[in-house]
Amino acid sequence: MREEKFVVIGAVAAGMSAASRFRRNKPGAEIWVVQKGEHVSYGSCGLPYFVSGLVKDIRGLVVYDATFFKQKRNINILTCHEAIQIDREAKVILARNLKHNNKVKLGYDKLAICTGAFPFKPELPGVELKNIFVIRTAEDGVVVRNFIDKEAPKAVAIIGAGPIGLEMAEAFAVRGLKVTVIKRPGSILQMFDEDMAGMVEEELKAKGVNLVKNAIIQGFDGDREGKVKAVVLADRRYEVDFVLLATGSKPDSRLAREAGLVVKANGVIAVDERMQTSNPDIYAAGDCVGQKHLVTGKDVYTPRGTTANKQGRIAGDNASGGEDVFEGIVGTLVSKIFDLTVARTGLSSNQAAAEGYNFVTSIIAHPDHSFTYPNPEPENITTKLIMDKKTGKLLGAQMIGKHKEMGVAKRIDIFATALQNRMTVDEINRLDLSYSPPYSPFYDNILIAAEVGLKKLRD
Amino acid sequence: MREEKFVVIGAVAAGMSAASRFRRNKPGAEIWVVQKGEHVSYGSCGLPYFVSGLVKDIRGLVVYDATFFKQKRNINILTCHEAIQIDREAKVILARNLKHNNKVKLGYDKLAICTGAFPFKPELPGVELKNIFVIRTAEDGVVVRNFIDKEAPKAVAIIGAGPIGLEMAEAFAVRGLKVTVIKRPGSILQMFDEDMAGMVEEELKAKGVNLVKNAIIQGFDGDREGKVKAVVLADRRYEVDFVLLATGSKPDSRLAREAGLVVKANGVIAVDERMQTSNPDIYAAGDCVGQKHLVTGKDVYTPRGTTANKQGRIAGDNASGGEDVFEGIVGTLVSKIFDLTVARTGLSSNQAAAEGYNFVTSIIAHPDHSFTYPNPEPENITTKLIMDKKTGKLLGAQMIGKHKEMGVAKRIDIFATALQNRMTVDEINRLDLSYSPPYSPFYDNILIAAEVGLKKLRD
């Protein structure tokens, strides 16, 4: 009897999770993964730390390499192979070997599409000039770092002010570059409330980053060699040696669409809770699909590596005969931006308003641990809650504190856990949280935020 | 019309929370608090850091002083007054002024007993010798620190190896003392599993603490001046300059018992969920009462400052006409012991066995954050789960990691939140937790522990 054949397109978070879970369930299966780039199973969230030089080698971002997967899990990975077609009738995928330019065919019994997302490039004059970079894949990171290492640029403009743009601002500042962040109209860090984002603006200023808000970019100017030399706004221009586009990402669903699979209006591949596409033999997971938001119950597109890992695992499980479902997300995020840790979960005020909630917010600043352990001295964490006025349930939380420990990142996870359990603010206020002076104030920030939130709910 | 009169016995965590909440609800009430000691509203969990010298002055442990309470909240505190009698017929308490030895009477409409606990002293020959100390109140802390400052002792024996004993071992080591910890038969840190406690034993050894296990203490030897000079075991003796008894605490319910209130067999004052005693005008809260354990549904005695704060607030609320209940605890605890952070919540294996659960455990060691942010290098956190085999629910969790940040303390709080929501390990495995390289591995320790736990549950 022929062993079952599982093919995966994409070898980063979702893809390798799918392949690994399939292997665990079916020890005898034949598993192939095709990957456009050279590197597999890497942590792209570490790219800012590779560009800054903290991580010396790009292999320092790789969790497991192709040799590991072959030797330990008997998973075959074809790197530098781009999947170019899915023939769902013949159950074959076609891939192009990007090094030798030949084509290979891989038959499958079950297929998982984990093509991820691609960086969104605004349609602006000059956007195709040289030295306008994006940062998404390991290969992108190598390009940017090599450019800095070899060309010794002095000034960079980052287009966009989301977490990736601002983490890269820090990386470039570490490299000694003059950094200009150019943001179209609207708040920076849009998934945060404006008052919280304002704290990050202060930090950027304090660290010498030139933040240009409300910018309407006309385009990019190049020199005779076709290299970008300026970002052009309506009323001024910024001379730069290179540009980083950090303007978001779009799900890479082209292959799926061309294969006739159902793709949603926002570009994500349609999947059910089991990560199954409209074709029962084809699964999809990661940044090319959407998620259900557990607070609103609605579909969203919130690409995250953690979600990709979980979805990939579930796709691999179901493809190999399992019965598992991906229930959804609450939109948790943490980012180190210079000396701040910024974190959020659930709905922001804008999101809550857009969803029609009758909500109230509360905000507190409170020390991260007790003054009875002054080593180091406590520093304030600002905590904002968004709460449903009718039910008293938490809708979302945001925290900003000094980057020095995990007090912000792990506390936001407590709120994320609360959201996932649909807790009311009153219930959060009753949590039996740990206390010892080095780790918490007498009443933890979580509990004080809930207490103050309760007062707001009662007002 | 006469204003309502609220009297509170005890001015630390529970007492001041009760008085403050009563004031918020009844702005016109007359509020009196009697406190045996000189200091009020202090953080006794900071005492190790006062003894070590990190906190310079005992006032450094005080959250708010009596002047603050008088001026800002119009709460009258009688310090150095020991409540000696409750006359529940006349609704009067009698207190002795410990400085002038006169007696005062305070009439009440509502009374809250927040007498806390007293250190348990084993009945051993010589236990009343000089320089055998306990550490519970601010005054105890002053006595111990003054002794070290003035007498320059060289060697100390700590009797008992719970969190307080081991935190004090660190404090004494910081002061340059030779520290011997003497533990009766049984594991150190009994609320932890033995394998976890073993990691702490290693740390104590590494830091030069002499840990004597399975000790049967015969008594204490004194010199001619009645000062302790040795701890005597069956087969050997330890010469010391002083001794700290860290052998647990007992609820201080004497006043309540003498007033005819119902006191339970384990010595706690009987209260309902509203913190009301058997007398409807008398409430009790804090270390003199018990708690319901939310995992087992049974009554326990797990004194904690955080619980005292919450119970005090609820007692003050109900005493002033509110309707609030204290639902219970999950037994969360964190402690810094030299360079380790040790934390736990829920049931230990021993507790789960004693309660008759059919349980399995899992244990992992995993880095606290991603290798793609090597500043500092990640260090392992050990995570142990105790799980109900039948329901798949989490019963308890324990974590030990290096003390350098809040990665252990706040992660145990995620498990505590999970317990309070009666989550299964499968549900925990689906949590949408934050990820960024400085703060978490790709799969957070929580998720990996849950994943490994699930495998154990299925075995």
mmCIF file of C-alpha atoms in Angstrom, chain B residues 92-357:
data_model
loop_
_atom_site.group_PDB
_atom_site.id
_atom_site.type_symbol
_atom_site.label_atom_id
_atom_site.label_comp_id
_atom_site.label_asym_id
_atom_site.label_seq_id
_atom_site.Cartn_x
_atom_site.Cartn_y
_atom_site.Cartn_z
ATOM 1 C CA VAL B 92 -18.180 48.096 72.913
ATOM 2 C CA ILE B 93 -14.564 47.061 72.628
ATOM 3 C CA LEU B 94 -12.020 47.531 75.346
ATOM 4 C CA ALA B 95 -8.412 48.347 74.455
ATOM 5 C CA ARG B 96 -5.314 48.843 76.522
ATOM 6 C CA ASN B 97 -2.999 51.744 75.764
ATOM 7 C CA LEU B 98 0.338 49.951 75.790
ATOM 8 C CA LYS B 99 2.307 53.133 76.365
ATOM 9 C CA HIS B 100 0.359 54.535 79.305
ATOM 10 C CA ASN B 101 -1.332 51.329 80.399
ATOM 11 C CA ASN B 102 -4.755 52.948 80.666
ATOM 12 C CA LYS B 103 -7.825 51.374 79.104
ATOM 13 C CA VAL B 104 -10.145 52.891 76.532
ATOM 14 C CA LYS B 105 -13.637 51.886 75.468
ATOM 15 C CA LEU B 106 -14.895 52.248 71.925
ATOM 16 C CA GLY B 107 -18.547 51.752 71.127
ATOM 17 C CA TYR B 108 -19.426 50.446 67.671
ATOM 18 C CA ASP B 109 -22.364 49.936 65.404
ATOM 19 C CA LYS B 110 -20.312 47.640 63.178
ATOM 20 C CA LEU B 111 -17.057 45.979 64.095
ATOM 21 C CA ALA B 112 -14.397 44.304 61.943
ATOM 22 C CA ILE B 113 -11.919 41.914 63.495
ATOM 23 C CA CYS B 114 -8.692 41.949 61.498
ATOM 24 C CA THR B 115 -6.350 40.576 64.121
ATOM 25 C CA GLY B 116 -4.292 38.586 61.639
ATOM 26 C CA ALA B 117 -2.163 35.670 62.721
ATOM 27 C CA PHE B 118 0.601 35.070 65.205
ATOM 28 C CA PRO B 119 3.778 33.139 64.578
ATOM 29 C CA PHE B 120 3.564 29.538 65.676
ATOM 30 C CA LYS B 121 6.235 28.684 68.240
ATOM 31 C CA PRO B 122 6.999 24.990 68.632
ATOM 32 C CA GLU B 123 6.893 23.812 72.258
ATOM 33 C CA LEU B 124 10.554 23.025 72.660
ATOM 34 C CA PRO B 125 12.831 23.389 75.665
ATOM 35 C CA GLY B 126 14.510 26.753 75.525
ATOM 36 C CA VAL B 127 12.161 28.272 72.956
ATOM 37 C CA GLU B 128 11.689 31.279 75.248
ATOM 38 C CA LEU B 129 15.431 32.041 75.426
ATOM 39 C CA LYS B 130 16.623 35.490 74.412
ATOM 40 C CA ASN B 131 17.566 36.086 70.781
ATOM 41 C CA ILE B 132 15.078 33.586 69.457
ATOM 42 C CA PHE B 133 13.079 35.785 67.135
ATOM 43 C CA VAL B 134 10.041 35.584 64.940
ATOM 44 C CA ILE B 135 9.272 37.761 61.942
ATOM 45 C CA ARG B 136 5.738 38.788 61.311
ATOM 46 C CA THR B 137 5.127 42.400 62.279
ATOM 47 C CA ALA B 138 7.059 45.536 61.472
ATOM 48 C CA GLU B 139 8.095 45.571 65.129
ATOM 49 C CA ASP B 140 9.518 42.048 64.760
ATOM 50 C CA GLY B 141 11.529 43.270 61.785
ATOM 51 C CA VAL B 142 12.942 46.181 63.771
ATOM 52 C CA VAL B 143 13.975 43.842 66.602
ATOM 53 C CA VAL B 144 15.822 41.489 64.218
ATOM 54 C CA ARG B 145 17.527 44.238 62.278
ATOM 55 C CA ASN B 146 18.555 46.146 65.404
ATOM 56 C CA PHE B 147 19.997 42.941 66.810
ATOM 57 C CA ILE B 148 22.125 42.421 63.711
ATOM 58 C CA ASP B 149 23.142 46.078 63.536
ATOM 59 C CA LYS B 150 24.147 46.273 67.212
ATOM 60 C CA GLU B 151 25.328 42.783 68.136
ATOM 61 C CA ALA B 152 27.091 41.923 64.882
ATOM 62 C CA PRO B 153 26.175 38.228 65.108
ATOM 63 C CA LYS B 154 28.024 35.750 62.924
ATOM 64 C CA ALA B 155 25.743 32.736 62.744
ATOM 65 C CA VAL B 156 22.004 32.225 62.620
ATOM 66 C CA ALA B 157 19.750 29.199 62.511
ATOM 67 C CA ILE B 158 16.399 29.460 60.811
ATOM 68 C CA ILE B 159 13.866 26.900 61.968
ATOM 69 C CA GLY B 160 11.545 26.129 59.071
ATOM 70 C CA ALA B 161 11.983 26.192 55.299
ATOM 71 C CA GLY B 162 8.884 27.807 53.904
ATOM 72 C CA PRO B 163 8.997 30.932 51.723
ATOM 73 C CA ILE B 164 9.458 33.270 54.710
ATOM 74 C CA GLY B 165 12.264 31.189 56.185
ATOM 75 C CA LEU B 166 14.062 31.035 52.845
ATOM 76 C CA GLU B 167 13.544 34.721 52.027
ATOM 77 C CA MET B 168 15.034 35.479 55.439
ATOM 78 C CA ALA B 169 17.936 33.100 54.691
ATOM 79 C CA GLU B 170 18.746 35.322 51.744
ATOM 80 C CA ALA B 171 18.400 38.471 53.871
ATOM 81 C CA PHE B 172 20.775 37.084 56.501
ATOM 82 C CA ALA B 173 23.248 35.956 53.833
ATOM 83 C CA VAL B 174 23.209 39.497 52.417
ATOM 84 C CA ARG B 175 24.147 40.675 55.920
ATOM 85 C CA GLY B 176 27.156 38.352 55.826
ATOM 86 C CA LEU B 177 25.842 35.791 58.298
ATOM 87 C CA LYS B 178 26.531 32.077 58.271
ATOM 88 C CA VAL B 179 23.051 30.676 57.711
ATOM 89 C CA THR B 180 21.788 27.267 58.762
ATOM 90 C CA VAL B 181 18.247 26.319 57.809
ATOM 91 C CA ILE B 182 16.864 23.525 59.949
ATOM 92 C CA LYS B 183 13.899 21.635 58.575
ATOM 93 C CA ARG B 184 11.904 18.890 60.265
ATOM 94 C CA PRO B 185 11.188 15.725 58.218
ATOM 95 C CA GLY B 186 9.483 16.550 54.924
ATOM 96 C CA SER B 187 10.283 18.597 51.872
ATOM 97 C CA ILE B 188 11.267 22.242 51.991
ATOM 98 C CA LEU B 189 8.639 24.572 50.501
ATOM 99 C CA GLN B 190 5.907 22.048 51.142
ATOM 100 C CA MET B 191 3.385 23.741 48.886
ATOM 101 C CA PHE B 192 5.699 22.811 45.994
ATOM 102 C CA ASP B 193 6.299 19.354 44.579
ATOM 103 C CA GLU B 194 9.506 17.709 45.741
ATOM 104 C CA ASP B 195 11.208 17.847 42.347
ATOM 105 C CA MET B 196 10.611 21.590 42.194
ATOM 106 C CA ALA B 197 11.705 22.101 45.789
ATOM 107 C CA GLY B 198 14.865 20.175 44.917
ATOM 108 C CA MET B 199 15.864 22.969 42.542
ATOM 109 C CA VAL B 200 15.633 25.412 45.426
ATOM 110 C CA GLU B 201 17.778 23.130 47.578
ATOM 111 C CA GLU B 202 20.458 23.305 44.881
ATOM 112 C CA GLU B 203 20.259 27.089 44.929
ATOM 113 C CA LEU B 204 20.581 27.221 48.717
ATOM 114 C CA LYS B 205 23.673 25.009 48.541
ATOM 115 C CA ALA B 206 25.155 27.112 45.759
ATOM 116 C CA LYS B 207 24.689 30.214 47.893
ATOM 117 C CA GLY B 208 26.400 28.688 50.923
ATOM 118 C CA VAL B 209 23.320 28.063 53.045
ATOM 119 C CA ASN B 210 23.640 25.022 55.273
ATOM 120 C CA LEU B 211 20.380 23.139 54.876
ATOM 121 C CA VAL B 212 19.750 20.526 57.551
ATOM 122 C CA LYS B 213 16.862 18.270 56.573
ATOM 123 C CA ASN B 214 14.956 15.643 58.542
ATOM 124 C CA ALA B 215 15.905 17.400 61.732
ATOM 125 C CA ILE B 216 14.275 16.469 65.020
ATOM 126 C CA ILE B 217 15.016 19.452 67.225
ATOM 127 C CA GLN B 218 15.452 18.583 70.913
ATOM 128 C CA GLY B 219 15.541 22.195 72.025
ATOM 129 C CA PHE B 220 17.703 25.274 72.397
ATOM 130 C CA ASP B 221 20.689 25.770 74.704
ATOM 131 C CA GLY B 222 21.259 29.092 76.353
ATOM 132 C CA ASP B 223 24.123 30.817 78.098
ATOM 133 C CA ARG B 224 24.147 32.242 81.614
ATOM 134 C CA GLU B 225 22.429 35.395 80.463
ATOM 135 C CA GLY B 226 19.598 33.388 79.010
ATOM 136 C CA LYS B 227 20.661 34.003 75.419
ATOM 137 C CA VAL B 228 20.354 31.195 72.926
ATOM 138 C CA LYS B 229 23.706 29.702 71.978
ATOM 139 C CA ALA B 230 22.836 26.477 70.174
ATOM 140 C CA VAL B 231 20.111 24.531 68.420
ATOM 141 C CA VAL B 232 20.207 20.979 69.721
ATOM 142 C CA LEU B 233 19.332 18.029 67.506
ATOM 143 C CA ALA B 234 19.385 14.369 68.498
ATOM 144 C CA ASP B 235 22.820 13.730 67.059
ATOM 145 C CA ARG B 236 24.460 17.148 66.805
ATOM 146 C CA ARG B 237 24.179 20.795 67.721
ATOM 147 C CA TYR B 238 24.511 24.055 65.839
ATOM 148 C CA GLU B 239 26.191 26.934 67.659
ATOM 149 C CA VAL B 240 24.474 30.159 66.726
ATOM 150 C CA ASP B 241 24.244 33.771 67.827
ATOM 151 C CA PHE B 242 20.525 33.907 67.248
ATOM 152 C CA VAL B 243 17.601 31.915 65.947
ATOM 153 C CA LEU B 244 14.672 32.790 63.718
ATOM 154 C CA LEU B 245 11.537 30.729 64.105
ATOM 155 C CA ALA B 246 9.832 30.513 60.735
ATOM 156 C CA THR B 247 7.510 27.676 61.577
ATOM 157 C CA GLY B 248 4.255 29.015 60.245
ATOM 158 C CA SER B 249 1.446 31.058 61.701
ATOM 159 C CA LYS B 250 -1.865 30.515 63.435
ATOM 160 C CA PRO B 251 -4.985 32.669 63.137
ATOM 161 C CA ASP B 252 -5.333 35.100 66.016
ATOM 162 C CA SER B 253 -8.939 34.434 67.019
ATOM 163 C CA ARG B 254 -8.650 34.702 70.789
ATOM 164 C CA LEU B 255 -10.714 37.888 71.095
ATOM 165 C CA ALA B 256 -13.436 36.493 68.862
ATOM 166 C CA ARG B 257 -13.581 33.231 70.796
ATOM 167 C CA GLU B 258 -13.740 35.021 74.136
ATOM 168 C CA ALA B 259 -16.564 37.169 72.769
ATOM 169 C CA GLY B 260 -18.518 34.018 71.997
ATOM 170 C CA LEU B 261 -18.213 34.179 68.223
ATOM 171 C CA VAL B 262 -18.048 30.898 66.338
ATOM 172 C CA VAL B 263 -14.456 29.819 65.784
ATOM 173 C CA LYS B 264 -13.643 26.766 63.671
ATOM 174 C CA ALA B 265 -11.600 23.771 64.725
ATOM 175 C CA ASN B 266 -8.520 25.034 62.897
ATOM 176 C CA GLY B 267 -8.722 28.284 64.844
ATOM 177 C CA VAL B 268 -10.143 30.602 62.169
ATOM 178 C CA ILE B 269 -13.051 32.888 62.934
ATOM 179 C CA ALA B 270 -16.109 31.533 61.114
ATOM 180 C CA VAL B 271 -17.377 33.941 58.470
ATOM 181 C CA ASP B 272 -19.730 33.659 55.530
ATOM 182 C CA GLU B 273 -18.960 34.785 51.980
ATOM 183 C CA ARG B 274 -19.799 38.341 53.045
ATOM 184 C CA MET B 275 -17.123 38.132 55.775
ATOM 185 C CA GLN B 276 -19.832 38.295 58.447
ATOM 186 C CA THR B 277 -19.197 36.391 61.670
ATOM 187 C CA SER B 278 -21.841 34.572 63.721
ATOM 188 C CA ASN B 279 -22.758 38.014 65.069
ATOM 189 C CA PRO B 280 -24.386 40.112 62.334
ATOM 190 C CA ASP B 281 -22.744 43.331 63.516
ATOM 191 C CA ILE B 282 -19.264 41.849 63.512
ATOM 192 C CA TYR B 283 -17.177 41.107 60.425
ATOM 193 C CA ALA B 284 -13.771 39.469 60.219
ATOM 194 C CA ALA B 285 -11.179 39.428 57.451
ATOM 195 C CA GLY B 286 -7.575 38.601 56.726
ATOM 196 C CA ASP B 287 -5.241 36.104 58.325
ATOM 197 C CA CYS B 288 -7.677 35.404 61.188
ATOM 198 C CA VAL B 289 -10.208 33.813 58.822
ATOM 199 C CA GLY B 290 -10.097 31.024 56.245
ATOM 200 C CA GLN B 291 -10.851 30.938 52.532
ATOM 201 C CA LYS B 292 -12.630 28.681 50.100
ATOM 202 C CA HIS B 293 -10.267 27.017 47.646
ATOM 203 C CA LEU B 294 -11.799 27.489 44.202
ATOM 204 C CA VAL B 295 -10.292 24.280 42.780
ATOM 205 C CA THR B 296 -11.554 21.917 45.494
ATOM 206 C CA GLY B 297 -14.443 23.986 46.799
ATOM 207 C CA LYS B 298 -13.206 23.260 50.320
ATOM 208 C CA ASP B 299 -12.240 25.558 53.167
ATOM 209 C CA VAL B 300 -8.520 26.112 53.647
ATOM 210 C CA TYR B 301 -6.260 28.328 55.702
ATOM 211 C CA THR B 302 -3.894 30.036 53.291
ATOM 212 C CA PRO B 303 -2.988 33.410 54.797
ATOM 213 C CA ARG B 304 -1.821 35.991 52.246
ATOM 214 C CA GLY B 305 -1.637 39.756 52.249
ATOM 215 C CA THR B 306 -3.425 39.946 48.903
ATOM 216 C CA THR B 307 -6.328 37.891 50.220
ATOM 217 C CA ALA B 308 -6.443 39.998 53.373
ATOM 218 C CA ASN B 309 -6.709 43.151 51.259
ATOM 219 C CA LYS B 310 -9.591 41.751 49.236
ATOM 220 C CA GLN B 311 -11.434 40.310 52.227
ATOM 221 C CA GLY B 312 -10.987 43.533 54.198
ATOM 222 C CA ARG B 313 -12.444 45.544 51.363
ATOM 223 C CA ILE B 314 -15.442 43.217 51.178
ATOM 224 C CA ALA B 315 -15.936 43.258 54.972
ATOM 225 C CA GLY B 316 -15.871 47.063 54.928
ATOM 226 C CA ASP B 317 -18.279 47.115 52.026
ATOM 227 C CA ASN B 318 -20.828 44.828 53.645
ATOM 228 C CA ALA B 319 -20.470 46.470 57.059
ATOM 229 C CA SER B 320 -21.462 49.742 55.378
ATOM 230 C CA GLY B 321 -24.506 48.364 53.615
ATOM 231 C CA GLY B 322 -22.910 46.851 50.520
ATOM 232 C CA GLU B 323 -23.498 43.436 49.034
ATOM 233 C CA ASP B 324 -20.229 41.863 48.039
ATOM 234 C CA VAL B 325 -18.851 38.385 48.464
ATOM 235 C CA PHE B 326 -15.385 36.893 48.674
ATOM 236 C CA GLU B 327 -15.497 33.883 46.442
ATOM 237 C CA GLY B 328 -12.194 32.275 47.254
ATOM 238 C CA ILE B 329 -8.589 31.694 46.353
ATOM 239 C CA VAL B 330 -6.479 29.419 44.224
ATOM 240 C CA GLY B 331 -3.423 29.575 46.477
ATOM 241 C CA THR B 332 -1.130 31.646 44.276
ATOM 242 C CA LEU B 333 2.315 32.447 45.638
ATOM 243 C CA VAL B 334 5.599 33.865 44.382
ATOM 244 C CA SER B 335 8.855 34.206 46.248
ATOM 245 C CA LYS B 336 12.349 35.375 45.422
ATOM 246 C CA ILE B 337 14.849 32.984 46.958
ATOM 247 C CA PHE B 338 18.373 34.162 46.210
ATOM 248 C CA ASP B 339 18.658 34.132 42.408
ATOM 249 C CA LEU B 340 15.523 32.115 41.808
ATOM 250 C CA THR B 341 11.912 33.087 41.386
ATOM 251 C CA VAL B 342 9.641 30.318 42.631
ATOM 252 C CA ALA B 343 5.918 30.466 42.062
ATOM 253 C CA ARG B 344 2.899 28.217 42.336
ATOM 254 C CA THR B 345 -0.866 28.239 42.112
ATOM 255 C CA GLY B 346 -3.666 25.724 42.650
ATOM 256 C CA LEU B 347 -2.974 22.270 44.029
ATOM 257 C CA SER B 348 0.397 20.609 44.382
ATOM 258 C CA SER B 349 0.702 16.880 43.668
ATOM 259 C CA ASN B 350 0.463 16.139 47.377
ATOM 260 C CA GLN B 351 -2.638 18.262 47.727
ATOM 261 C CA ALA B 352 -4.228 16.715 44.636
ATOM 262 C CA ALA B 353 -3.508 13.239 46.020
ATOM 263 C CA ALA B 354 -4.920 14.155 49.424
ATOM 264 C CA GLU B 355 -8.083 15.411 47.732
ATOM 265 C CA GLY B 356 -8.461 12.130 45.865
ATOM 266 C CA TYR B 357 -7.946 13.439 42.355
#
